[in-house]
Coordinates of C-alpha atoms in Angstrom, one line a residue:
M10 CA -27.8 8.4 -12.0
K11 CA -30.9 9.7 -13.7
I12 CA -34.5 9.3 -12.8
F13 CA -36.9 9.0 -15.7
C14 CA -40.7 9.3 -15.0
V15 CA -43.6 8.5 -17.2
G16 CA -46.7 10.6 -16.9
R17 CA -50.3 9.7 -17.8
N18 CA -49.5 6.0 -18.4
Y19 CA -52.9 4.8 -17.0
V20 CA -56.1 5.9 -18.7
E21 CA -58.1 6.4 -15.6
H22 CA -55.4 8.5 -14.0
A23 CA -55.2 10.7 -17.0
K24 CA -58.9 11.2 -16.8
E25 CA -59.0 11.9 -13.1
L26 CA -56.6 14.9 -13.6
G27 CA -58.5 16.1 -16.7
N28 CA -55.6 15.2 -19.1
E29 CA -55.7 13.7 -22.6
V30 CA -54.7 10.1 -23.0
P31 CA -51.3 10.3 -24.7
D32 CA -50.3 8.5 -28.0
E33 CA -46.7 8.2 -26.9
P34 CA -45.0 8.1 -23.4
V35 CA -44.9 11.5 -21.6
I36 CA -41.4 11.6 -20.2
F37 CA -40.0 13.9 -17.6
M38 CA -37.0 13.6 -15.3
K39 CA -36.0 14.1 -11.7
P40 CA -32.4 14.8 -10.7
K41 CA -30.4 12.5 -8.4
S42 CA -31.1 14.8 -5.5
A43 CA -34.8 14.0 -5.8
L44 CA -34.2 10.4 -4.5
L45 CA -35.0 10.0 -0.8
Q46 CA -32.2 8.1 0.7
S47 CA -32.9 5.1 2.9
H48 CA -33.3 5.9 6.6
T49 CA -33.8 9.6 5.7
P50 CA -37.0 11.2 7.0
F51 CA -39.5 12.6 4.5
Y52 CA -40.6 16.2 5.2
Y53 CA -43.6 18.0 3.8
P54 CA -42.2 20.7 1.5
D55 CA -42.6 24.2 2.9
F56 CA -43.5 25.7 -0.5
S57 CA -46.6 23.6 -1.1
N58 CA -50.0 23.4 0.5
E59 CA -51.3 20.4 -1.5
L60 CA -48.9 17.5 -1.5
H61 CA -50.1 14.4 -3.5
Y62 CA -48.8 10.8 -3.5
E63 CA -48.5 8.8 -6.8
V64 CA -47.5 5.2 -6.3
E65 CA -45.6 3.6 -9.3
L66 CA -43.8 0.5 -10.4
V67 CA -40.1 1.4 -10.6
L68 CA -37.5 -0.3 -12.8
R69 CA -33.7 -0.3 -12.2
V70 CA -31.5 -0.1 -15.2
C71 CA -28.7 -2.7 -15.4
K72 CA -27.1 -2.0 -18.8
N73 CA -26.0 1.0 -20.7
G74 CA -27.9 1.6 -23.9
K75 CA -29.1 4.0 -26.6
Y76 CA -31.6 3.4 -29.4
V77 CA -32.8 0.1 -27.7
N78 CA -35.1 -2.0 -29.8
E79 CA -38.4 -2.9 -28.0
R80 CA -37.7 -6.6 -28.5
Q81 CA -34.3 -6.2 -26.6
A82 CA -35.5 -3.8 -24.0
S83 CA -36.1 -6.3 -21.2
K84 CA -32.3 -6.9 -21.1
Y85 CA -31.8 -3.4 -19.8
Y86 CA -33.6 -3.7 -16.5
N87 CA -33.2 -6.4 -13.9
A88 CA -34.9 -5.2 -10.7
I89 CA -38.3 -3.9 -9.8
S90 CA -39.8 -2.0 -6.8
V91 CA -42.6 0.3 -5.9
G92 CA -42.1 4.0 -5.3
I93 CA -43.8 7.4 -4.9
D94 CA -43.5 10.3 -7.2
F95 CA -44.5 13.0 -4.8
T96 CA -46.1 16.0 -6.5
A97 CA -46.8 19.5 -5.2
R98 CA -50.1 19.6 -7.0
D99 CA -50.8 23.3 -6.3
I100 CA -47.5 24.3 -7.8
Q101 CA -48.0 22.0 -10.8
G102 CA -51.5 23.5 -11.4
E103 CA -50.0 27.0 -11.5
L104 CA -47.2 25.9 -13.8
K105 CA -49.5 24.1 -16.2
K106 CA -51.8 27.2 -16.5
K107 CA -48.8 29.2 -17.6
G108 CA -47.5 26.5 -20.0
L109 CA -44.3 26.2 -17.9
P110 CA -42.2 23.1 -17.1
W111 CA -43.1 20.9 -14.1
E112 CA -39.8 20.6 -12.3
K113 CA -40.7 22.8 -9.3
A114 CA -43.7 20.6 -8.7
K115 CA -42.1 17.2 -9.4
A116 CA -38.3 17.3 -9.1
W117 CA -37.5 18.9 -5.8
D118 CA -35.2 17.3 -3.2
N119 CA -36.5 14.0 -1.8
S120 CA -39.6 13.9 -4.0
A121 CA -38.8 10.4 -5.3
V122 CA -39.3 7.4 -2.9
V123 CA -38.3 3.9 -3.8
G124 CA -38.7 0.7 -1.8
Q125 CA -36.6 -2.4 -1.5
W126 CA -35.6 -4.0 -4.8
R127 CA -36.7 -7.4 -6.1
D128 CA -35.0 -9.2 -8.9
I129 CA -37.0 -9.6 -12.1
T130 CA -37.4 -13.2 -13.1
P131 CA -38.9 -14.4 -16.4
D132 CA -41.9 -15.7 -14.5
L133 CA -42.6 -12.3 -13.0
L134 CA -42.9 -10.7 -16.4
K135 CA -45.2 -13.4 -17.7
K136 CA -48.1 -12.3 -15.5
P137 CA -49.7 -9.0 -14.4
V138 CA -47.6 -7.2 -11.7
R139 CA -49.9 -5.9 -9.0
F140 CA -49.0 -3.1 -6.6
S141 CA -50.7 -0.8 -4.1
L142 CA -50.4 2.0 -1.6
K143 CA -51.8 2.2 1.8
K144 CA -52.3 5.5 3.7
N145 CA -52.8 5.1 7.4
G146 CA -53.6 1.4 6.9
E147 CA -56.2 1.9 4.2
D148 CA -55.8 1.1 0.5
V149 CA -55.8 4.3 -1.5
Q150 CA -54.2 3.2 -4.8
N151 CA -54.2 -0.2 -6.6
G152 CA -52.5 -0.8 -9.9
V153 CA -51.6 -3.7 -12.3
S154 CA -49.0 -3.6 -15.0
T155 CA -51.4 -4.8 -17.7
D156 CA -53.4 -1.6 -17.3
M157 CA -50.4 0.5 -18.4
I158 CA -50.9 2.3 -21.8
F159 CA -47.2 1.7 -22.6
T160 CA -45.4 -1.4 -21.4
F161 CA -42.0 -1.6 -19.7
D162 CA -40.4 -2.4 -23.0
Q163 CA -42.1 0.3 -24.9
I164 CA -41.1 2.8 -22.3
V165 CA -37.4 1.8 -22.4
A166 CA -37.4 1.9 -26.2
N167 CA -39.0 5.4 -26.3
I168 CA -36.7 6.8 -23.6
T169 CA -33.6 5.6 -25.5
N170 CA -34.6 7.4 -28.7
Y171 CA -33.8 10.6 -26.8
F172 CA -31.6 9.7 -23.8
S173 CA -28.8 7.2 -23.0
L174 CA -29.6 4.7 -20.3
N175 CA -26.9 4.1 -17.8
I176 CA -26.5 1.4 -15.1
G177 CA -28.3 2.5 -12.0
D178 CA -30.8 4.8 -13.7
L179 CA -34.4 4.5 -12.4
I180 CA -37.6 4.5 -14.4
Y181 CA -40.9 5.4 -12.7
T182 CA -43.4 3.8 -15.0
G183 CA -46.6 5.8 -14.2
T184 CA -49.3 5.9 -11.5
P185 CA -52.8 4.4 -11.6
A186 CA -56.0 6.2 -10.6
G187 CA -56.4 7.1 -7.0
V188 CA -53.8 9.8 -6.4
G189 CA -54.6 12.0 -3.5
E190 CA -53.4 14.4 -0.8
C191 CA -51.3 13.5 2.2
V192 CA -50.6 15.6 5.3
V193 CA -48.1 15.6 8.1
G194 CA -48.5 12.5 10.2
D195 CA -49.7 10.2 7.4
I196 CA -48.1 6.8 7.1
L197 CA -47.6 5.6 3.6
E198 CA -46.8 2.0 2.7
G199 CA -46.0 0.6 -0.7
F200 CA -46.7 -3.0 -1.7
L201 CA -45.5 -5.2 -4.6
E202 CA -48.2 -8.0 -4.7
A203 CA -48.6 -8.7 -1.0
E204 CA -45.1 -7.7 0.1
R205 CA -44.5 -4.4 1.7
L206 CA -41.4 -2.7 0.2
F207 CA -41.4 0.6 1.9
E208 CA -43.0 2.6 4.8
L209 CA -42.6 6.3 5.5
E210 CA -44.2 8.9 7.7
V211 CA -44.8 12.4 6.4
K212 CA -43.1 14.7 8.9

């Protein structure tokens, strides 16, 4: 199982971190060990002093594929959830200054959270998909799929130009503006529309 992630897929998020708005999807990957298993506690990483949450819509791949045409891309994912791409922002900043890869900041064990899955129906994809993150009961991030620079299908088509998709792979589709720091004791809750799909405490 592979975890694909899309960076800078919302204009306002790219701006808030001082990044250029990309003209094609920014793709990076997390290993299988990055996925936080259900009923497993989430611990603040001991190598970071600045841990940030990034809430995202997550797609689950249901079909093997390579060089998928954008018009056919929706056949390759059948479930959606919300998740967090946890980022050691201090580590990422140091790596970016040196022009080095992001893995130490993005791909560490348990850095990818995903909530309960919901089947994708034709009606769901016909309207904007809204999602949000609460920290200690307060809204900190709100997003809508229509604000994405690259759509679900464009992301799938782009990924498969370089990598094979396999059943069970996950695609984190990017985070909206509002990313921020979390500390030990914070409670994070992810919502798809009004339904809560995950809750975790930073320990």
